[in-house]
Coordinates of C-alpha atoms in Angstrom, one line a residue:
Chain A
M26 CA -16.2 95.4 73.6
E27 CA -14.0 97.0 76.1
E28 CA -13.7 93.8 77.8
K29 CA -12.7 91.8 74.7
E30 CA -10.0 94.5 74.3
N31 CA -8.7 94.1 77.6
K32 CA -8.6 90.5 77.2
L33 CA -6.5 90.8 74.1
V34 CA -4.2 93.3 75.4
S35 CA -3.5 90.9 78.7
V36 CA -2.9 88.0 76.2
L37 CA -0.6 90.2 74.4
R38 CA 1.2 91.3 77.5
D39 CA 1.4 87.7 78.8
Q40 CA 2.8 86.2 75.6
S41 CA 5.0 89.2 74.6
Q42 CA 8.1 87.0 74.5
L43 CA 6.4 84.5 72.3
I44 CA 5.2 87.2 69.8
I45 CA 8.8 88.7 69.7
L46 CA 10.2 85.2 69.2
I47 CA 7.9 84.7 66.2
L48 CA 8.7 88.0 64.9
L49 CA 12.4 87.6 65.2
V50 CA 12.2 84.2 63.2
T51 CA 10.0 85.5 60.4
V52 CA 12.1 88.5 60.0
F53 CA 15.3 86.7 59.9
S54 CA 14.1 84.0 57.6
I55 CA 13.1 86.5 55.2
T56 CA 16.2 88.8 55.2
T57 CA 19.0 86.3 55.9
P58 CA 19.2 83.2 53.7
S59 CA 21.9 81.6 55.8
F60 CA 19.4 81.7 58.7
R61 CA 16.9 79.5 57.2
T62 CA 19.2 76.7 56.3
T63 CA 18.6 73.1 57.8
G64 CA 22.3 73.2 59.0
N65 CA 21.9 76.4 60.9
F66 CA 18.7 75.2 62.5
L67 CA 20.6 72.1 63.8
N68 CA 23.4 74.1 64.9
L69 CA 20.9 76.2 66.8
L70 CA 19.2 73.0 68.4
K71 CA 22.7 72.0 69.7
Q72 CA 23.2 75.3 71.6
V73 CA 19.5 75.4 72.6
T74 CA 19.5 71.8 74.2
V75 CA 22.4 72.2 76.5
I76 CA 21.4 75.7 77.8
G77 CA 17.9 74.6 77.7
V78 CA 18.1 71.9 80.3
I79 CA 20.3 73.9 82.4
S80 CA 17.8 76.8 82.3
C81 CA 14.8 74.6 83.2
G82 CA 16.5 73.4 86.2
M83 CA 17.5 77.3 87.0
T84 CA 13.8 78.2 86.6
M85 CA 13.0 76.0 89.7
V86 CA 15.6 77.8 91.7
V87 CA 14.4 81.2 90.5
I88 CA 10.8 80.5 91.3
S89 CA 11.9 79.3 94.9
G90 CA 13.1 82.9 95.2
C91 CA 17.1 82.1 94.8
L92 CA 19.7 82.1 92.2
D93 CA 22.2 79.4 91.3
L94 CA 25.5 81.0 89.9
S95 CA 27.6 77.8 90.1
V96 CA 25.8 75.9 87.4
G97 CA 28.7 76.8 84.8
S98 CA 31.5 75.2 86.9
V99 CA 29.3 72.4 88.0
F100 CA 28.9 71.8 84.2
S101 CA 32.7 71.6 83.7
L102 CA 33.0 69.3 86.8
L103 CA 30.3 66.8 85.8
N104 CA 31.6 67.0 82.2
L105 CA 34.8 65.8 83.5
V106 CA 33.5 63.3 85.9
S107 CA 31.5 61.6 83.1
I108 CA 34.3 61.2 80.7
T109 CA 36.8 60.1 83.5
F110 CA 34.4 57.2 84.4
Q111 CA 33.3 56.6 81.0
L112 CA 37.1 55.7 80.2
R113 CA 36.4 52.7 82.5
N114 CA 32.6 52.0 82.0
N115 CA 30.0 53.7 79.9
F116 CA 27.3 52.9 82.5
L117 CA 29.4 54.5 85.3
G118 CA 30.1 57.5 82.9
V119 CA 26.3 58.3 82.8
I120 CA 25.3 57.5 86.4
M121 CA 28.3 59.2 88.4
P122 CA 27.5 62.7 87.1
L123 CA 23.8 62.3 88.2
V124 CA 24.8 61.1 91.8
I125 CA 27.6 63.8 92.3
A126 CA 25.0 66.2 91.0
V127 CA 22.6 65.4 93.7
F128 CA 25.3 66.0 96.4
I129 CA 26.4 69.4 94.9
G130 CA 22.6 70.5 94.8
F131 CA 22.2 69.5 98.3
F132 CA 25.4 71.3 99.4
N133 CA 24.3 74.6 97.9
G134 CA 20.7 74.3 99.1
F135 CA 21.9 73.1 102.6
I136 CA 24.0 76.1 103.1
V137 CA 21.5 78.7 101.5
T138 CA 18.6 77.4 103.5
K139 CA 20.0 76.4 106.8
F140 CA 22.2 79.3 107.5
K141 CA 19.7 81.8 105.6
V142 CA 22.4 83.2 103.4
N143 CA 21.9 85.1 100.2
S144 CA 22.1 82.5 97.4
I145 CA 24.1 84.7 94.8
I146 CA 27.0 85.1 97.3
V147 CA 27.0 81.3 98.3
T148 CA 26.9 80.1 94.6
L149 CA 29.5 82.6 93.8
G150 CA 31.8 80.9 96.2
S151 CA 30.8 77.3 95.0
L152 CA 31.5 78.7 91.3
S153 CA 35.2 79.2 92.6
L154 CA 35.1 76.0 94.6
F155 CA 33.9 73.6 91.9
S156 CA 35.9 75.2 89.3
G157 CA 39.1 74.7 91.2
I158 CA 38.1 70.9 92.0
A159 CA 37.4 70.6 88.1
Q160 CA 40.7 72.0 87.2
L161 CA 42.5 69.9 89.9
I162 CA 41.0 66.7 88.4
T163 CA 43.1 66.9 85.2
N164 CA 45.4 69.6 86.3
G165 CA 43.7 71.9 83.8
A166 CA 44.3 69.7 80.8
I167 CA 41.4 68.3 78.4
I168 CA 40.8 64.7 78.5
S169 CA 39.1 62.5 75.8
G170 CA 36.8 59.4 76.3
V171 CA 36.4 56.2 74.4
T172 CA 34.5 56.8 71.2
G173 CA 32.3 54.5 69.1
T174 CA 30.3 53.1 72.1
W175 CA 26.6 53.4 72.9
Y176 CA 27.8 56.4 75.1
G177 CA 27.6 58.8 72.1
F178 CA 23.8 57.8 71.5
I179 CA 22.3 60.8 73.4
G180 CA 24.5 63.3 71.8
R181 CA 24.9 62.3 68.3
D182 CA 22.3 59.8 67.2
K183 CA 18.9 60.6 65.6
L184 CA 15.5 59.1 66.4
F185 CA 12.9 59.5 63.4
G186 CA 15.0 62.0 61.8
I187 CA 15.4 64.4 64.9
P188 CA 18.5 64.5 67.2
V189 CA 18.1 62.5 70.5
H190 CA 19.1 65.4 72.7
V191 CA 16.1 67.5 71.3
Y192 CA 13.9 64.8 72.9
I193 CA 15.6 64.8 76.1
L194 CA 15.1 68.8 76.2
F195 CA 11.2 68.0 75.6
I196 CA 11.1 65.3 78.2
V197 CA 12.8 67.5 80.7
A198 CA 10.8 70.5 80.1
I199 CA 7.5 68.6 80.2
V200 CA 8.2 66.6 83.4
Y201 CA 9.2 70.0 85.0
Q202 CA 6.3 71.7 83.8
I203 CA 4.0 69.0 85.0
I204 CA 6.0 69.2 88.5
L205 CA 5.6 72.9 88.6
S206 CA 1.8 73.1 87.7
K207 CA 0.1 69.7 88.7
T208 CA 1.9 68.6 91.8
T209 CA 1.8 69.9 95.4
F210 CA 5.5 70.1 95.4
G211 CA 5.3 72.5 92.5
R212 CA 2.6 74.6 94.1
K213 CA 4.6 74.7 97.4
I214 CA 7.8 75.9 95.6
K215 CA 5.7 78.8 94.3
Y216 CA 4.4 79.6 97.9
V217 CA 8.0 79.5 99.2
G218 CA 9.0 81.7 96.5
T219 CA 6.2 84.2 97.0
N220 CA 6.4 84.5 100.7
D221 CA 8.6 82.3 102.7
T222 CA 7.4 83.4 106.2
A223 CA 3.9 82.8 105.3
A224 CA 4.7 79.3 103.7
E225 CA 6.6 78.3 107.0
I226 CA 3.5 79.2 109.0
A227 CA 1.4 77.3 106.7
G228 CA 3.4 74.1 107.4
I229 CA 5.4 74.0 104.4
R230 CA 9.1 72.9 104.9
T231 CA 10.5 75.8 103.2
N232 CA 14.3 74.9 103.7
W233 CA 13.6 71.4 102.1
M234 CA 11.7 72.7 99.1
R235 CA 14.5 75.2 98.4
T236 CA 17.1 72.5 98.8
M237 CA 15.1 70.3 96.4
A238 CA 15.1 73.2 93.9
F239 CA 18.9 73.3 94.0
I240 CA 19.2 69.7 93.6
I241 CA 16.9 69.7 90.5
S242 CA 19.2 72.5 89.2
S243 CA 22.2 70.4 89.6
V244 CA 20.7 67.3 88.2
S245 CA 19.7 69.3 85.2
V246 CA 23.2 70.6 84.8
A247 CA 24.3 66.9 85.0
I248 CA 21.8 65.9 82.0
A249 CA 23.1 69.0 80.0
A250 CA 26.7 67.9 80.8
L251 CA 25.8 64.2 79.4
I252 CA 24.5 65.6 76.3
Y253 CA 27.6 67.7 75.9
S254 CA 30.3 65.1 76.7
S255 CA 28.1 62.5 74.7
R256 CA 28.5 64.8 71.6
M257 CA 32.1 65.6 72.0
T258 CA 33.6 62.7 73.9
T259 CA 35.9 65.0 75.4
A260 CA 35.8 67.1 78.7
S261 CA 37.4 70.4 79.5
P262 CA 37.6 72.3 82.9
V263 CA 36.4 75.2 81.3
A264 CA 33.6 73.8 79.2
G265 CA 30.8 75.4 81.1
A266 CA 32.3 78.8 81.8
G267 CA 29.8 81.6 81.5
Y268 CA 26.7 79.1 81.2
E269 CA 25.4 80.6 84.5
F270 CA 24.8 83.8 82.7
D271 CA 23.2 82.2 79.5
A272 CA 20.8 80.3 82.0
I273 CA 20.0 83.4 84.0
T274 CA 19.5 85.5 80.8
A275 CA 17.3 83.0 79.2
V276 CA 15.1 82.6 82.5
V277 CA 14.7 86.2 83.0
I278 CA 13.9 87.3 79.4
G279 CA 11.6 84.4 79.3
G280 CA 9.5 86.4 82.0
T281 CA 10.2 84.4 85.0
S282 CA 10.6 86.9 87.9
L283 CA 13.8 87.1 89.7
A284 CA 11.9 88.1 92.9
G285 CA 10.6 84.3 92.9
G286 CA 7.1 82.9 93.1
K287 CA 6.0 83.1 89.4
G288 CA 7.2 81.7 86.1
S289 CA 7.0 78.7 84.1
I290 CA 9.0 76.1 82.2
F291 CA 7.3 77.1 79.1
K292 CA 8.3 80.7 79.3
T293 CA 11.9 79.6 80.0
I294 CA 12.1 77.5 76.8
I295 CA 10.8 80.6 74.8
G296 CA 13.5 82.6 76.6
V297 CA 16.3 80.1 75.5
L298 CA 14.9 80.1 72.0
L299 CA 14.9 84.0 71.9
L300 CA 18.7 84.2 73.3
A301 CA 19.8 81.5 70.9
I302 CA 18.2 83.3 67.9
I303 CA 19.8 86.7 68.7
I304 CA 23.1 85.1 69.3
N305 CA 22.8 83.0 66.2
I306 CA 21.9 86.1 64.3
L307 CA 25.1 87.9 65.7
T308 CA 27.3 85.0 64.8
L309 CA 25.8 84.9 61.2
Y310 CA 26.5 88.5 60.7
N311 CA 30.1 88.0 62.1
V312 CA 29.7 90.4 64.9
M313 CA 32.3 89.8 67.3
Y314 CA 32.0 87.3 69.9
S315 CA 32.3 90.0 72.7
F316 CA 29.1 91.6 71.5
Q317 CA 27.2 88.7 72.8
N318 CA 28.2 89.5 76.3
I319 CA 27.2 93.1 75.8
V320 CA 23.8 91.9 74.5
K321 CA 23.3 89.5 77.2
G322 CA 24.0 92.1 79.9
I323 CA 21.5 94.5 78.3
L324 CA 18.9 91.8 78.1
I325 CA 19.5 90.9 81.7
I326 CA 19.0 94.5 83.0
V327 CA 16.1 95.3 80.5
A328 CA 14.2 92.1 81.7
I329 CA 14.7 93.0 85.3
I330 CA 13.3 96.5 84.9
V331 CA 10.4 95.2 82.8
D332 CA 9.6 92.6 85.4
I333 CA 9.5 95.2 88.2
R334 CA 7.4 97.6 86.3
V335 CA 4.9 95.2 85.4
R336 CA 4.6 93.7 89.1
R337 CA 4.2 97.3 90.4
R338 CA 1.4 97.9 88.0
V339 CA -0.3 94.7 89.0
E340 CA 0.2 95.5 92.7
V341 CA -1.4 99.0 92.5
Chain B
M26 CA 35.9 91.4 135.3
K27 CA 39.2 91.5 134.0
F28 CA 38.8 88.5 132.3
E29 CA 35.7 89.9 130.5
K30 CA 37.7 92.8 129.2
I31 CA 40.2 90.5 127.9
K32 CA 37.6 88.5 126.1
N33 CA 35.9 91.5 124.7
F34 CA 39.3 92.6 123.4
L35 CA 40.1 89.4 121.8
N36 CA 36.5 89.2 120.3
E37 CA 37.0 92.8 118.9
Q38 CA 40.5 92.3 117.3
K39 CA 40.1 88.5 116.5
I40 CA 41.3 89.4 112.7
L41 CA 44.4 91.1 113.9
L42 CA 45.0 88.0 116.2
I43 CA 44.6 85.5 113.2
I44 CA 47.0 87.6 111.1
L45 CA 49.5 87.5 113.9
V46 CA 49.2 83.7 114.5
I47 CA 49.5 82.9 110.7
G48 CA 52.4 85.4 110.5
I49 CA 54.3 83.6 113.5
F50 CA 53.5 80.3 111.7
L51 CA 54.8 81.4 108.4
A52 CA 58.0 83.0 110.0
F53 CA 58.9 80.0 111.4
N54 CA 58.4 77.8 108.3
S55 CA 59.9 80.0 105.9
D56 CA 63.0 82.4 105.8
Y57 CA 61.6 84.4 103.1
F58 CA 58.2 85.3 104.6
L59 CA 59.6 88.0 106.9
T60 CA 61.9 89.7 104.4
F61 CA 61.3 93.2 103.5
T62 CA 60.7 92.3 99.8
N63 CA 58.0 89.8 100.7
I64 CA 56.1 92.1 103.0
V65 CA 56.3 94.8 100.3
N66 CA 55.1 92.2 98.0
I67 CA 52.0 91.3 100.0
F68 CA 51.1 94.8 100.2
Q69 CA 51.5 95.6 96.6
T70 CA 49.5 92.5 95.6
I71 CA 46.6 93.4 97.9
S72 CA 46.7 97.2 97.0
F73 CA 44.9 96.9 93.7
E74 CA 42.0 94.9 94.9
G75 CA 42.1 96.8 98.4
M76 CA 41.1 100.0 96.6
I77 CA 38.0 98.2 95.5
V78 CA 37.6 96.6 98.9
I79 CA 37.1 100.3 100.3
G80 CA 34.3 101.1 98.0
M81 CA 32.6 97.7 98.5
A82 CA 32.9 98.2 102.4
L83 CA 30.9 101.6 101.8
L84 CA 28.2 99.8 99.7
I85 CA 28.0 96.9 102.2
I86 CA 27.6 99.3 105.2
I87 CA 24.8 101.1 103.2
G88 CA 23.0 97.9 102.4
E89 CA 23.9 97.5 98.9
I90 CA 26.4 95.5 96.8
D91 CA 28.4 95.7 93.6
L92 CA 29.0 92.6 91.7
S93 CA 30.5 94.4 88.5
V94 CA 33.9 95.5 90.3
G95 CA 36.1 93.0 88.5
S96 CA 34.7 94.1 85.0
V97 CA 35.1 97.7 86.1
M98 CA 38.7 97.1 86.9
A99 CA 39.3 95.7 83.5
F100 CA 37.3 98.5 81.9
G101 CA 39.6 101.1 83.5
A102 CA 42.7 99.2 82.6
A103 CA 41.6 98.8 78.9
L104 CA 40.6 102.7 78.8
S105 CA 44.1 103.6 80.2
I106 CA 45.9 101.7 77.5
I107 CA 43.7 102.6 74.7
F108 CA 44.1 106.6 75.5
Q109 CA 47.9 106.4 75.9
P110 CA 48.3 108.1 72.6
Y111 CA 46.7 111.3 74.0
G112 CA 49.2 111.4 76.6
I113 CA 49.7 109.8 80.1
F114 CA 47.5 112.2 81.9
T115 CA 44.6 111.7 79.5
A116 CA 45.0 107.9 79.9
I117 CA 44.7 108.1 83.6
I118 CA 41.8 110.4 83.6
A119 CA 40.0 108.2 80.9
G120 CA 40.4 105.0 83.1
I121 CA 39.2 106.6 86.3
S122 CA 36.3 108.4 84.8
G123 CA 35.4 105.3 82.9
G124 CA 35.1 103.3 86.2
A125 CA 33.3 106.2 87.9
L126 CA 30.8 106.4 85.0
V127 CA 29.9 102.7 85.2
G128 CA 29.4 103.2 89.1
L129 CA 27.0 106.2 88.2
I130 CA 25.0 104.0 85.8
N131 CA 24.7 101.3 88.6
G132 CA 23.6 103.7 91.1
L133 CA 21.0 105.5 89.1
I134 CA 19.6 102.2 87.9
T135 CA 19.3 100.9 91.4
T136 CA 18.0 104.0 93.1
K137 CA 15.7 105.5 90.3
L138 CA 14.2 102.2 89.1
K139 CA 14.1 101.0 92.9
L140 CA 15.8 97.8 91.7
P141 CA 18.0 95.3 93.8
S142 CA 21.5 96.2 93.4
I143 CA 22.8 92.5 93.3
A144 CA 20.5 91.8 90.2
V145 CA 21.4 95.0 88.4
T146 CA 25.1 94.7 88.8
L147 CA 24.9 91.2 87.8
G148 CA 23.7 92.6 84.5
T149 CA 26.5 95.4 84.3
M150 CA 29.0 92.9 85.2
V151 CA 28.2 90.8 82.1
F152 CA 27.7 93.9 79.9
I153 CA 30.9 95.7 80.9
S154 CA 32.8 92.6 80.5
G155 CA 31.5 92.5 76.8
I156 CA 32.6 96.1 76.4
V157 CA 36.2 95.3 77.6
Y158 CA 36.5 92.4 75.4
L159 CA 35.2 94.7 72.5
L160 CA 37.8 97.4 73.5
T161 CA 40.6 95.0 73.6
R162 CA 39.6 93.0 70.3
E163 CA 39.7 89.9 72.5
H164 CA 43.2 90.1 73.0
T165 CA 46.0 91.4 75.4
I166 CA 46.7 94.8 74.4
K167 CA 49.7 96.8 75.1
G168 CA 50.3 100.4 75.7
T169 CA 52.2 102.5 73.2
N170 CA 53.7 104.9 75.7
E171 CA 56.6 103.3 77.6
N172 CA 56.7 106.0 80.3
F173 CA 53.1 104.7 81.5
V174 CA 54.6 102.1 83.7
S175 CA 56.2 104.8 86.0
I176 CA 52.7 105.4 87.5
S177 CA 52.9 101.9 89.0
Q178 CA 56.6 101.2 89.1
T179 CA 57.9 104.3 90.7
E180 CA 59.1 103.6 94.3
I181 CA 59.5 106.1 97.1
Y182 CA 61.8 104.8 99.7
H183 CA 61.4 101.5 98.2
I184 CA 57.5 101.6 98.6
P185 CA 55.9 101.2 95.3
M186 CA 53.4 103.5 94.1
P187 CA 50.1 101.4 94.4
V188 CA 50.9 100.8 98.0
I189 CA 51.1 104.6 98.9
V190 CA 48.0 105.3 96.6
F191 CA 45.9 102.5 98.6
T192 CA 47.3 103.8 102.0
V193 CA 46.2 107.3 101.1
L194 CA 42.9 106.1 100.0
L195 CA 42.3 104.2 103.0
I196 CA 43.1 107.2 105.1
I197 CA 40.9 109.6 103.2
F198 CA 37.8 107.1 103.4
E199 CA 38.2 106.2 106.9
I200 CA 38.1 110.0 107.6
I201 CA 35.0 110.4 105.5
L202 CA 33.2 107.5 107.0
Q203 CA 34.1 108.4 110.7
R204 CA 34.5 112.1 110.9
T205 CA 31.9 113.4 108.3
I206 CA 28.2 114.1 108.0
L207 CA 28.2 112.0 104.9
G208 CA 29.7 109.2 106.6
R209 CA 27.2 109.3 109.4
H210 CA 24.5 109.4 106.8
I211 CA 26.1 106.2 105.2
F212 CA 25.7 104.5 108.7
A213 CA 22.3 105.8 109.1
I214 CA 20.9 104.7 105.8
G215 CA 22.4 101.1 106.3
G216 CA 20.8 101.0 109.7
N217 CA 17.3 102.0 108.4
A218 CA 16.8 103.6 105.2
T219 CA 13.1 104.3 105.7
A220 CA 13.9 106.3 109.0
S221 CA 16.7 108.0 107.4
R222 CA 14.4 109.4 104.8
F223 CA 12.1 110.9 107.2
F224 CA 14.9 112.6 109.0
G225 CA 15.7 114.2 105.8
I226 CA 18.6 112.7 104.6
K227 CA 19.0 112.4 100.7
V228 CA 19.0 108.4 100.7
D229 CA 19.3 108.1 96.9
A230 CA 21.9 110.7 96.5
V231 CA 24.1 109.0 99.3
R232 CA 23.6 105.6 97.6
I233 CA 24.5 106.9 94.3
F234 CA 27.6 108.4 95.7
C235 CA 28.7 105.1 97.3
F236 CA 28.3 103.4 93.7
V237 CA 30.2 106.2 92.0
I238 CA 33.0 105.8 94.6
T239 CA 33.1 102.0 94.2
G240 CA 33.4 102.6 90.2
F241 CA 35.9 105.3 90.7
L242 CA 38.1 103.2 92.8
G243 CA 37.6 100.2 90.4
G244 CA 39.0 102.7 87.8
V245 CA 41.8 103.6 89.9
A246 CA 42.8 100.0 90.6
G247 CA 42.4 99.3 86.9
V248 CA 44.8 102.2 85.8
M249 CA 47.4 101.0 88.3
L250 CA 47.0 97.5 87.4
A251 CA 47.5 98.4 83.6
G252 CA 50.5 100.5 84.7
K253 CA 52.3 97.4 86.3
L254 CA 53.0 95.8 83.0
N255 CA 51.5 98.2 80.5
V256 CA 49.1 95.6 79.2
A257 CA 45.2 95.1 79.5
S258 CA 42.9 92.2 78.6
G259 CA 39.4 91.1 79.4
R260 CA 40.5 88.2 81.6
I261 CA 41.6 90.9 84.1
G262 CA 39.6 91.0 87.3
N263 CA 37.9 87.4 86.9
S264 CA 38.0 86.5 90.4
T265 CA 38.0 90.0 91.8
V266 CA 34.4 90.0 93.1
V267 CA 34.8 86.9 95.2
F268 CA 38.1 88.2 96.5
V269 CA 36.7 91.5 97.5
I270 CA 33.4 90.4 99.0
T271 CA 35.2 87.7 101.0
A272 CA 37.8 90.5 102.2
V273 CA 34.9 92.7 103.4
L274 CA 33.1 90.1 105.2
L275 CA 36.2 88.6 106.6
G276 CA 37.1 92.0 108.0
G277 CA 34.0 91.8 110.1
I278 CA 31.5 93.8 108.1
S279 CA 28.2 92.3 108.1
M280 CA 25.9 92.2 105.1
E281 CA 23.1 93.4 107.6
G282 CA 24.5 96.9 106.9
G283 CA 24.9 99.9 109.0
E284 CA 28.2 98.8 110.7
G285 CA 31.7 98.5 110.0
S286 CA 34.9 100.6 109.2
I287 CA 37.3 101.0 106.3
F288 CA 40.1 99.7 109.0
K289 CA 38.1 96.5 109.4
A290 CA 37.9 96.1 105.8
F291 CA 41.7 96.6 105.6
Q292 CA 42.1 93.9 108.1
G293 CA 40.1 91.4 105.9
I294 CA 42.2 92.1 102.7
L295 CA 45.5 91.9 104.7
L296 CA 44.3 88.5 106.0
L297 CA 43.5 87.4 102.6
G298 CA 46.6 88.8 101.1
I299 CA 48.8 86.9 103.8
I300 CA 46.8 83.6 103.2
N301 CA 47.5 84.0 99.5
N302 CA 50.9 84.7 100.0
A303 CA 51.3 81.7 102.2
M304 CA 49.7 79.4 99.7
V305 CA 52.4 80.7 97.2
I306 CA 55.1 80.2 99.7
L307 CA 54.0 76.9 100.5
K308 CA 53.7 76.0 96.8
I309 CA 50.1 75.1 96.7
S310 CA 48.8 74.6 93.3
S311 CA 46.6 77.5 91.7
F312 CA 43.6 75.2 91.4
I313 CA 43.6 74.5 95.0
Q314 CA 44.0 78.3 95.7
E315 CA 40.8 78.9 93.7
M316 CA 38.9 76.2 95.6
I317 CA 40.2 77.6 98.9
R318 CA 38.8 81.1 98.0
G319 CA 35.6 79.7 97.1
L320 CA 35.5 77.9 100.4
L321 CA 36.4 80.9 102.4
L322 CA 33.6 82.9 100.8
I323 CA 31.1 80.4 101.8
L324 CA 32.4 79.9 105.2
I325 CA 32.7 83.5 105.9
I326 CA 29.0 84.3 104.8
V327 CA 27.8 81.4 107.0
I328 CA 29.5 82.7 109.9
D329 CA 28.1 86.2 109.4
S330 CA 24.7 85.0 108.9
I331 CA 24.8 83.0 112.1
N332 CA 25.8 86.2 113.9
I333 CA 22.9 88.0 112.3
Q334 CA 20.5 85.5 113.4
K335 CA 22.0 85.5 116.9
K336 CA 21.4 89.2 117.3
K337 CA 17.9 89.0 116.0
Y338 CA 16.9 86.5 118.9
L339 CA 18.8 88.4 121.5

């Protein structure tokens, strides 16, 4: 009897975010008529897919024990790159952001791992660096691409009644989850995040693992930027400002520990949905935009505190 | 022997030398650079963020960091504009104590819950920025009391008030750090926190003190900044944190903690100020300036880290 109870408690604790999510959806569906409309859900999905794909990549970096603050300005930069090349050729518009993303991820990862520097400070620097480059490309202006081509497929079209970008989020999430839980690469990244000295002694190339995590993060940002620029067919040098905090908030409230070593894509997706619904409700009730930042800040701090508490209890 | 001495001296004072080299280069390339107006201008520009640099230097020496400084500066500015109807004095006190309060919150969460300060202050940075946007109703707000500008626009012997306040703060905190028991405790904790605790140093109290001082100085900087044009907005302090951390590291204070001085941090901010001034004089686009700031931070943290690794293997 007692064992059963313990099991129930541990399941509840493990899945507390999912339970909160279900509770929130139920409560708001009952209390707020504008929340349960199809239009609102479609709107919600638009926000969820862009931040969701970025957060999936961020999860990899966080599990490896680092943090990537540059995703916001990398998003803006790749957004611009995509539209700039799309003006010449649709194909280049899709490929170039992905190629450049690999280089950006490698740059961040190389500096963090090779010189053993705190990833937050390095990516704070690259945040300014890439934001400067993004604004330099168009001199701070907004540019628009060619509309009415197949370039708009991923952002605007539907497949079997569901927007294409939702499928992309699903594919990204499933692929990353498989990488994390079913491959040696995934297991190695978790080891590196848990204890990098031990991982190094065990023969894992820790630097390479972390760099790969950063590359995965940037490539995810490129995919998210493609969804966005395909939908808007315009690009702005500040399109992604603040996305880094959205992604970090989503990852952390999903339950992935900032200390590294633990976490899953599934949890992050729940975190993204939680954040999106909270913000959606604030918007529906006409709460001022600035409250969103306040809520995000509180969520980050609360999630960090809860994470540390839970971990300490487990360690004891 | 003599050569060794010169080499040591050069190594110790390399930032001053770089400042000198850049200064001479600029003096030859621009008639404007060495004018009294421009030099006062350089000092006035760095004085606001320079105040925060003092606090950040204390925090990095003690082995912590504060990412919320930019938001705190905007918070102080907004409070000092909002409280103007109750008198200038109240406005100043409100701005400064608001900053100190955020510092206290940062310190309490970090020490009492034993959380990494870099993560905690990332949270408070977003949180306080939201509060500022809320206070300013997402606009640029203007003060009601026209005399408020006197706190920043007053000049004594042609030297503007912010520069004087910055200089006084520099001297006070250098004395606190080098000549008092509190200062020695800061160095001790930064060197080895566990050992310091065994020696009976109140580690948490000193850490909280450093966070409060950083918040307090952020508040002072915010009030002075608001006094410059009598306005405040949520956009104030966007790039402050990059600027401030770069300045401290550039001055030669290591992220490892336990070493450094306020004078070194001052050299760092002065060098950054001159680089900024040079970019303005040479008419470099603001976007490139932002890029250079980012690159500088990456470069300087890499150099710092290489030095730390070297020390480890010695």
